[in-house]
mmCIF file with all atom_site columns, C-alpha atoms in Angstrom:
data_model
loop_
_atom_site.group_PDB
_atom_site.id
_atom_site.type_symbol
_atom_site.label_atom_id
_atom_site.label_alt_id
_atom_site.label_comp_id
_atom_site.label_asym_id
_atom_site.label_entity_id
_atom_site.label_seq_id
_atom_site.pdbx_PDB_ins_code
_atom_site.Cartn_x
_atom_site.Cartn_y
_atom_site.Cartn_z
_atom_site.occupancy
_atom_site.B_iso_or_equiv
_atom_site.pdbx_formal_charge
_atom_site.auth_seq_id
_atom_site.auth_comp_id
_atom_site.auth_asym_id
_atom_site.auth_atom_id
_atom_site.pdbx_PDB_model_num
ATOM 1   C CA . MET E 1 1   ? 102.468 82.193  115.357 1.00 0.00 ? 1   MET E CA 1
ATOM 2   C CA . ILE E 1 2   ? 104.915 84.907  114.356 1.00 0.00 ? 2   ILE E CA 1
ATOM 3   C CA . ARG E 1 3   ? 108.639 84.268  114.352 1.00 0.00 ? 3   ARG E CA 1
ATOM 4   C CA . THR E 1 4   ? 111.792 86.087  113.323 1.00 0.00 ? 4   THR E CA 1
ATOM 5   C CA . ALA E 1 5   ? 113.180 84.897  110.011 1.00 0.00 ? 5   ALA E CA 1
ATOM 6   C CA . THR E 1 6   ? 116.439 82.931  109.891 1.00 0.00 ? 6   THR E CA 1
ATOM 7   C CA . PRO E 1 7   ? 118.972 82.532  107.067 1.00 0.00 ? 7   PRO E CA 1
ATOM 8   C CA . ALA E 1 8   ? 117.366 79.179  106.219 1.00 0.00 ? 8   ALA E CA 1
ATOM 9   C CA . ASP E 1 9   ? 114.131 81.070  105.415 1.00 0.00 ? 9   ASP E CA 1
ATOM 10  C CA . VAL E 1 10  ? 115.644 83.153  102.601 1.00 0.00 ? 10  VAL E CA 1
ATOM 11  C CA . PRO E 1 11  ? 114.460 80.896  99.725  1.00 0.00 ? 11  PRO E CA 1
ATOM 12  C CA . LEU E 1 12  ? 110.923 80.959  101.131 1.00 0.00 ? 12  LEU E CA 1
ATOM 13  C CA . ILE E 1 13  ? 111.038 84.741  101.645 1.00 0.00 ? 13  ILE E CA 1
ATOM 14  C CA . HIS E 1 14  ? 112.167 85.117  98.036  1.00 0.00 ? 14  HIS E CA 1
ATOM 15  C CA . THR E 1 15  ? 109.212 82.999  96.920  1.00 0.00 ? 15  THR E CA 1
ATOM 16  C CA . LEU E 1 16  ? 106.806 85.085  99.021  1.00 0.00 ? 16  LEU E CA 1
ATOM 17  C CA . VAL E 1 17  ? 108.234 88.316  97.560  1.00 0.00 ? 17  VAL E CA 1
ATOM 18  C CA . ARG E 1 18  ? 107.552 86.962  94.080  1.00 0.00 ? 18  ARG E CA 1
ATOM 19  C CA . GLU E 1 19  ? 104.005 85.952  95.082  1.00 0.00 ? 19  GLU E CA 1
ATOM 20  C CA . LEU E 1 20  ? 103.390 89.451  96.460  1.00 0.00 ? 20  LEU E CA 1
ATOM 21  C CA . ALA E 1 21  ? 104.680 91.024  93.249  1.00 0.00 ? 21  ALA E CA 1
ATOM 22  C CA . ALA E 1 22  ? 102.354 88.821  91.205  1.00 0.00 ? 22  ALA E CA 1
ATOM 23  C CA . TYR E 1 23  ? 99.421  89.856  93.424  1.00 0.00 ? 23  TYR E CA 1
ATOM 24  C CA . GLU E 1 24  ? 100.377 93.501  92.864  1.00 0.00 ? 24  GLU E CA 1
ATOM 25  C CA . LYS E 1 25  ? 100.462 92.905  89.090  1.00 0.00 ? 25  LYS E CA 1
ATOM 26  C CA . ALA E 1 26  ? 104.206 93.542  88.929  1.00 0.00 ? 26  ALA E CA 1
ATOM 27  C CA . ALA E 1 27  ? 105.804 90.084  88.825  1.00 0.00 ? 27  ALA E CA 1
ATOM 28  C CA . ASP E 1 28  ? 108.234 91.125  86.090  1.00 0.00 ? 28  ASP E CA 1
ATOM 29  C CA . GLU E 1 29  ? 109.632 93.914  88.289  1.00 0.00 ? 29  GLU E CA 1
ATOM 30  C CA . VAL E 1 30  ? 111.232 91.630  90.902  1.00 0.00 ? 30  VAL E CA 1
ATOM 31  C CA . LYS E 1 31  ? 114.995 91.728  90.429  1.00 0.00 ? 31  LYS E CA 1
ATOM 32  C CA . ALA E 1 32  ? 116.096 90.730  93.934  1.00 0.00 ? 32  ALA E CA 1
ATOM 33  C CA . THR E 1 33  ? 117.968 87.452  94.213  1.00 0.00 ? 33  THR E CA 1
ATOM 34  C CA . GLU E 1 34  ? 118.092 85.119  97.184  1.00 0.00 ? 34  GLU E CA 1
ATOM 35  C CA . GLU E 1 35  ? 121.703 86.172  97.748  1.00 0.00 ? 35  GLU E CA 1
ATOM 36  C CA . GLN E 1 36  ? 120.734 89.864  97.841  1.00 0.00 ? 36  GLN E CA 1
ATOM 37  C CA . LEU E 1 37  ? 117.999 89.112  100.368 1.00 0.00 ? 37  LEU E CA 1
ATOM 38  C CA . ARG E 1 38  ? 120.391 87.011  102.454 1.00 0.00 ? 38  ARG E CA 1
ATOM 39  C CA . GLU E 1 39  ? 122.910 89.855  102.550 1.00 0.00 ? 39  GLU E CA 1
ATOM 40  C CA . ALA E 1 40  ? 120.258 92.495  103.326 1.00 0.00 ? 40  ALA E CA 1
ATOM 41  C CA . LEU E 1 41  ? 118.715 90.444  106.127 1.00 0.00 ? 41  LEU E CA 1
ATOM 42  C CA . PHE E 1 42  ? 121.680 88.575  107.599 1.00 0.00 ? 42  PHE E CA 1
ATOM 43  C CA . GLY E 1 43  ? 124.857 90.191  106.309 1.00 0.00 ? 43  GLY E CA 1
ATOM 44  C CA . GLU E 1 44  ? 127.473 91.978  108.370 1.00 0.00 ? 44  GLU E CA 1
ATOM 45  C CA . ARG E 1 45  ? 125.311 95.126  108.519 1.00 0.00 ? 45  ARG E CA 1
ATOM 46  C CA . PRO E 1 46  ? 121.659 94.081  108.055 1.00 0.00 ? 46  PRO E CA 1
ATOM 47  C CA . ALA E 1 47  ? 119.606 96.653  106.176 1.00 0.00 ? 47  ALA E CA 1
ATOM 48  C CA . ALA E 1 48  ? 116.257 94.995  106.793 1.00 0.00 ? 48  ALA E CA 1
ATOM 49  C CA . PHE E 1 49  ? 114.472 92.510  109.018 1.00 0.00 ? 49  PHE E CA 1
ATOM 50  C CA . ALA E 1 50  ? 111.803 89.896  108.399 1.00 0.00 ? 50  ALA E CA 1
ATOM 51  C CA . HIS E 1 51  ? 109.161 87.996  110.338 1.00 0.00 ? 51  HIS E CA 1
ATOM 52  C CA . LEU E 1 52  ? 107.158 84.998  109.220 1.00 0.00 ? 52  LEU E CA 1
ATOM 53  C CA . ALA E 1 53  ? 103.582 84.021  110.015 1.00 0.00 ? 53  ALA E CA 1
ATOM 54  C CA . GLN E 1 54  ? 103.052 80.316  110.559 1.00 0.00 ? 54  GLN E CA 1
ATOM 55  C CA . ASP E 1 55  ? 99.759  78.482  110.673 1.00 0.00 ? 55  ASP E CA 1
ATOM 56  C CA . ASP E 1 56  ? 99.183  77.367  114.272 1.00 0.00 ? 56  ASP E CA 1
ATOM 57  C CA . GLU E 1 57  ? 97.980  73.909  113.275 1.00 0.00 ? 57  GLU E CA 1
ATOM 58  C CA . SER E 1 58  ? 100.182 72.922  110.337 1.00 0.00 ? 58  SER E CA 1
ATOM 59  C CA . GLY E 1 59  ? 103.250 75.040  111.108 1.00 0.00 ? 59  GLY E CA 1
ATOM 60  C CA . GLU E 1 60  ? 103.310 76.051  107.435 1.00 0.00 ? 60  GLU E CA 1
ATOM 61  C CA . VAL E 1 61  ? 104.572 79.564  106.685 1.00 0.00 ? 61  VAL E CA 1
ATOM 62  C CA . VAL E 1 62  ? 101.626 81.474  105.260 1.00 0.00 ? 62  VAL E CA 1
ATOM 63  C CA . GLY E 1 63  ? 102.943 85.036  105.199 1.00 0.00 ? 63  GLY E CA 1
ATOM 64  C CA . PHE E 1 64  ? 105.751 87.436  105.943 1.00 0.00 ? 64  PHE E CA 1
ATOM 65  C CA . CYS E 1 65  ? 106.676 91.014  106.571 1.00 0.00 ? 65  CYS E CA 1
ATOM 66  C CA . LEU E 1 66  ? 109.923 92.753  105.708 1.00 0.00 ? 66  LEU E CA 1
ATOM 67  C CA . TRP E 1 67  ? 110.832 96.048  107.356 1.00 0.00 ? 67  TRP E CA 1
ATOM 68  C CA . PHE E 1 68  ? 113.605 98.504  108.151 1.00 0.00 ? 68  PHE E CA 1
ATOM 69  C CA . LEU E 1 69  ? 114.238 101.408 110.508 1.00 0.00 ? 69  LEU E CA 1
ATOM 70  C CA . THR E 1 70  ? 113.576 105.024 109.624 1.00 0.00 ? 70  THR E CA 1
ATOM 71  C CA . PHE E 1 71  ? 114.303 108.229 111.524 1.00 0.00 ? 71  PHE E CA 1
ATOM 72  C CA . SER E 1 72  ? 112.041 111.245 111.975 1.00 0.00 ? 72  SER E CA 1
ATOM 73  C CA . THR E 1 73  ? 113.803 114.560 112.476 1.00 0.00 ? 73  THR E CA 1
ATOM 74  C CA . TRP E 1 74  ? 110.529 116.074 113.672 1.00 0.00 ? 74  TRP E CA 1
ATOM 75  C CA . ARG E 1 75  ? 110.003 113.421 116.322 1.00 0.00 ? 75  ARG E CA 1
ATOM 76  C CA . GLY E 1 76  ? 113.672 112.836 117.043 1.00 0.00 ? 76  GLY E CA 1
ATOM 77  C CA . ALA E 1 77  ? 113.028 109.101 117.095 1.00 0.00 ? 77  ALA E CA 1
ATOM 78  C CA . CYS E 1 78  ? 113.227 106.005 114.945 1.00 0.00 ? 78  CYS E CA 1
ATOM 79  C CA . GLY E 1 79  ? 110.283 104.273 113.389 1.00 0.00 ? 79  GLY E CA 1
ATOM 80  C CA . ILE E 1 80  ? 109.624 101.197 111.321 1.00 0.00 ? 80  ILE E CA 1
ATOM 81  C CA . TYR E 1 81  ? 108.875 101.269 107.619 1.00 0.00 ? 81  TYR E CA 1
ATOM 82  C CA . LEU E 1 82  ? 107.037 98.160  106.516 1.00 0.00 ? 82  LEU E CA 1
ATOM 83  C CA . GLU E 1 83  ? 108.290 97.422  103.014 1.00 0.00 ? 83  GLU E CA 1
ATOM 84  C CA . ASP E 1 84  ? 106.269 94.260  102.425 1.00 0.00 ? 84  ASP E CA 1
ATOM 85  C CA . LEU E 1 85  ? 103.387 92.498  104.136 1.00 0.00 ? 85  LEU E CA 1
ATOM 86  C CA . TYR E 1 86  ? 101.944 89.450  102.424 1.00 0.00 ? 86  TYR E CA 1
ATOM 87  C CA . VAL E 1 87  ? 99.682  86.612  103.464 1.00 0.00 ? 87  VAL E CA 1
ATOM 88  C CA . ARG E 1 88  ? 98.963  83.835  101.001 1.00 0.00 ? 88  ARG E CA 1
ATOM 89  C CA . PRO E 1 89  ? 95.387  84.007  99.668  1.00 0.00 ? 89  PRO E CA 1
ATOM 90  C CA . GLU E 1 90  ? 94.285  80.703  101.210 1.00 0.00 ? 90  GLU E CA 1
ATOM 91  C CA . ALA E 1 91  ? 95.362  81.923  104.672 1.00 0.00 ? 91  ALA E CA 1
ATOM 92  C CA . ARG E 1 92  ? 93.795  85.404  104.569 1.00 0.00 ? 92  ARG E CA 1
ATOM 93  C CA . GLY E 1 93  ? 91.158  86.260  107.135 1.00 0.00 ? 93  GLY E CA 1
ATOM 94  C CA . ALA E 1 94  ? 92.691  84.044  109.834 1.00 0.00 ? 94  ALA E CA 1
ATOM 95  C CA . GLY E 1 95  ? 94.527  86.847  111.648 1.00 0.00 ? 95  GLY E CA 1
ATOM 96  C CA . HIS E 1 96  ? 98.036  86.376  110.237 1.00 0.00 ? 96  HIS E CA 1
ATOM 97  C CA . GLY E 1 97  ? 98.312  89.891  108.784 1.00 0.00 ? 97  GLY E CA 1
ATOM 98  C CA . LYS E 1 98  ? 97.090  91.425  112.014 1.00 0.00 ? 98  LYS E CA 1
ATOM 99  C CA . ALA E 1 99  ? 99.556  89.299  113.991 1.00 0.00 ? 99  ALA E CA 1
ATOM 100 C CA . LEU E 1 100 ? 102.448 90.461  111.793 1.00 0.00 ? 100 LEU E CA 1
ATOM 101 C CA . LEU E 1 101 ? 101.453 94.107  112.254 1.00 0.00 ? 101 LEU E CA 1
ATOM 102 C CA . ALA E 1 102 ? 100.973 93.576  115.990 1.00 0.00 ? 102 ALA E CA 1
ATOM 103 C CA . GLU E 1 103 ? 104.508 92.182  116.206 1.00 0.00 ? 103 GLU E CA 1
ATOM 104 C CA . LEU E 1 104 ? 105.895 95.291  114.509 1.00 0.00 ? 104 LEU E CA 1
ATOM 105 C CA . ALA E 1 105 ? 103.796 97.524  116.772 1.00 0.00 ? 105 ALA E CA 1
ATOM 106 C CA . ARG E 1 106 ? 105.170 95.613  119.775 1.00 0.00 ? 106 ARG E CA 1
ATOM 107 C CA . ILE E 1 107 ? 108.733 96.201  118.552 1.00 0.00 ? 107 ILE E CA 1
ATOM 108 C CA . CYS E 1 108 ? 107.940 99.912  118.165 1.00 0.00 ? 108 CYS E CA 1
ATOM 109 C CA . VAL E 1 109 ? 106.469 100.206 121.647 1.00 0.00 ? 109 VAL E CA 1
ATOM 110 C CA . GLU E 1 110 ? 109.265 98.253  123.340 1.00 0.00 ? 110 GLU E CA 1
ATOM 111 C CA . SER E 1 111 ? 112.015 100.091 121.452 1.00 0.00 ? 111 SER E CA 1
ATOM 112 C CA . GLY E 1 112 ? 110.622 103.604 121.792 1.00 0.00 ? 112 GLY E CA 1
ATOM 113 C CA . TYR E 1 113 ? 109.989 103.911 118.055 1.00 0.00 ? 113 TYR E CA 1
ATOM 114 C CA . GLU E 1 114 ? 107.246 106.416 117.360 1.00 0.00 ? 114 GLU E CA 1
ATOM 115 C CA . ARG E 1 115 ? 105.912 105.394 113.953 1.00 0.00 ? 115 ARG E CA 1
ATOM 116 C CA . LEU E 1 116 ? 104.940 102.340 111.965 1.00 0.00 ? 116 LEU E CA 1
ATOM 117 C CA . GLU E 1 117 ? 104.428 103.324 108.336 1.00 0.00 ? 117 GLU E CA 1
ATOM 118 C CA . TRP E 1 118 ? 103.857 101.644 104.986 1.00 0.00 ? 118 TRP E CA 1
ATOM 119 C CA . ALA E 1 119 ? 102.416 102.266 101.543 1.00 0.00 ? 119 ALA E CA 1
ATOM 120 C CA . VAL E 1 120 ? 99.479  100.516 99.917  1.00 0.00 ? 120 VAL E CA 1
ATOM 121 C CA . LEU E 1 121 ? 98.403  100.543 96.298  1.00 0.00 ? 121 LEU E CA 1
ATOM 122 C CA . ASN E 1 122 ? 95.358  102.763 95.743  1.00 0.00 ? 122 ASN E CA 1
ATOM 123 C CA . TRP E 1 123 ? 93.394  99.924  94.094  1.00 0.00 ? 123 TRP E CA 1
ATOM 124 C CA . ASN E 1 124 ? 93.964  97.477  96.965  1.00 0.00 ? 124 ASN E CA 1
ATOM 125 C CA . GLU E 1 125 ? 90.655  98.072  98.756  1.00 0.00 ? 125 GLU E CA 1
ATOM 126 C CA . PRO E 1 126 ? 90.737  94.876  100.850 1.00 0.00 ? 126 PRO E CA 1
ATOM 127 C CA . SER E 1 127 ? 94.079  95.896  102.372 1.00 0.00 ? 127 SER E CA 1
ATOM 128 C CA . ILE E 1 128 ? 93.039  99.530  102.783 1.00 0.00 ? 128 ILE E CA 1
ATOM 129 C CA . ASN E 1 129 ? 89.909  98.469  104.657 1.00 0.00 ? 129 ASN E CA 1
ATOM 130 C CA . PHE E 1 130 ? 91.932  96.073  106.802 1.00 0.00 ? 130 PHE E CA 1
ATOM 131 C CA . TYR E 1 131 ? 94.465  98.774  107.721 1.00 0.00 ? 131 TYR E CA 1
ATOM 132 C CA . LYS E 1 132 ? 91.707  101.259 108.539 1.00 0.00 ? 132 LYS E CA 1
ATOM 133 C CA . SER E 1 133 ? 90.057  98.658  110.805 1.00 0.00 ? 133 SER E CA 1
ATOM 134 C CA . LEU E 1 134 ? 93.261  98.662  112.867 1.00 0.00 ? 134 LEU E CA 1
ATOM 135 C CA . GLY E 1 135 ? 93.222  102.435 113.241 1.00 0.00 ? 135 GLY E CA 1
ATOM 136 C CA . ALA E 1 136 ? 95.766  103.237 110.519 1.00 0.00 ? 136 ALA E CA 1
ATOM 137 C CA . ARG E 1 137 ? 95.085  106.400 108.560 1.00 0.00 ? 137 ARG E CA 1
ATOM 138 C CA . PRO E 1 138 ? 96.306  107.418 105.104 1.00 0.00 ? 138 PRO E CA 1
ATOM 139 C CA . GLN E 1 139 ? 98.726  110.312 104.835 1.00 0.00 ? 139 GLN E CA 1
ATOM 140 C CA . ASP E 1 140 ? 96.895  112.038 102.008 1.00 0.00 ? 140 ASP E CA 1
ATOM 141 C CA . GLU E 1 141 ? 98.875  115.253 102.235 1.00 0.00 ? 141 GLU E CA 1
ATOM 142 C CA . TRP E 1 142 ? 102.092 113.535 101.088 1.00 0.00 ? 142 TRP E CA 1
ATOM 143 C CA . THR E 1 143 ? 102.954 112.161 97.656  1.00 0.00 ? 143 THR E CA 1
ATOM 144 C CA . VAL E 1 144 ? 105.695 109.555 97.341  1.00 0.00 ? 144 VAL E CA 1
ATOM 145 C CA . TYR E 1 145 ? 108.386 110.271 94.769  1.00 0.00 ? 145 TYR E CA 1
ATOM 146 C CA . ARG E 1 146 ? 110.943 107.792 93.492  1.00 0.00 ? 146 ARG E CA 1
ATOM 147 C CA . LEU E 1 147 ? 114.149 108.007 91.496  1.00 0.00 ? 147 LEU E CA 1
ATOM 148 C CA . ALA E 1 148 ? 115.151 104.677 89.950  1.00 0.00 ? 148 ALA E CA 1
ATOM 149 C CA . ASP E 1 149 ? 116.782 103.126 86.918  1.00 0.00 ? 149 ASP E CA 1
ATOM 150 C CA . ASP E 1 150 ? 117.891 105.639 84.257  1.00 0.00 ? 150 ASP E CA 1
ATOM 151 C CA . ALA E 1 151 ? 116.743 108.722 86.185  1.00 0.00 ? 151 ALA E CA 1
ATOM 152 C CA . LEU E 1 152 ? 118.708 107.671 89.279  1.00 0.00 ? 152 LEU E CA 1
ATOM 153 C CA . THR E 1 153 ? 121.795 106.883 87.230  1.00 0.00 ? 153 THR E CA 1
ATOM 154 C CA . ALA E 1 154 ? 121.593 110.191 85.391  1.00 0.00 ? 154 ALA E CA 1
ATOM 155 C CA . LEU E 1 155 ? 121.316 112.217 88.578  1.00 0.00 ? 155 LEU E CA 1
ATOM 156 C CA . GLY E 1 156 ? 123.903 110.210 90.506  1.00 0.00 ? 156 GLY E CA 1
ATOM 157 C CA . SER E 1 157 ? 126.591 109.911 87.859  1.00 0.00 ? 157 SER E CA 1
ATOM 158 C CA . PRO E 1 158 ? 129.686 112.098 88.035  1.00 0.00 ? 158 PRO E CA 1
ATOM 159 C CA . ARG E 1 159 ? 129.600 115.110 85.768  1.00 0.00 ? 159 ARG E CA 1
ATOM 160 C CA . PRO E 1 160 ? 132.445 115.475 83.218  1.00 0.00 ? 160 PRO E CA 1
#
């Protein structure tokens, strides 16, 4: 079962984010607090949205996805960017990841959004194979660039 996250789910979402970071070998890079997630997901102007995957039998939350809207000038339409998709290891292979992606695809179709996009680490072969099995294709002609930390501050700071 897939359901929309509620404010009461924020502590669990924070835990799942930390589990995902550990899986991606970057646990020490998580800086987000529960309060930041609460504000981003449920504040006055939400910046992101989240869905949870629950086990049909136990009702236990076994995964989540967190996403936000994008806009394509070429298509003239919004899309969804999937920031995080994570299913706990003991629940993998039971269809939860596919159900989360299907929910986002449903939102795209119903809302007239024309893209559902995400990034995957190059070493994550199980996920890459899973995504390809759904018909997703890598965008090999594009390279993602990121400004963060000192580089972002240096570029964004006022000049004397």
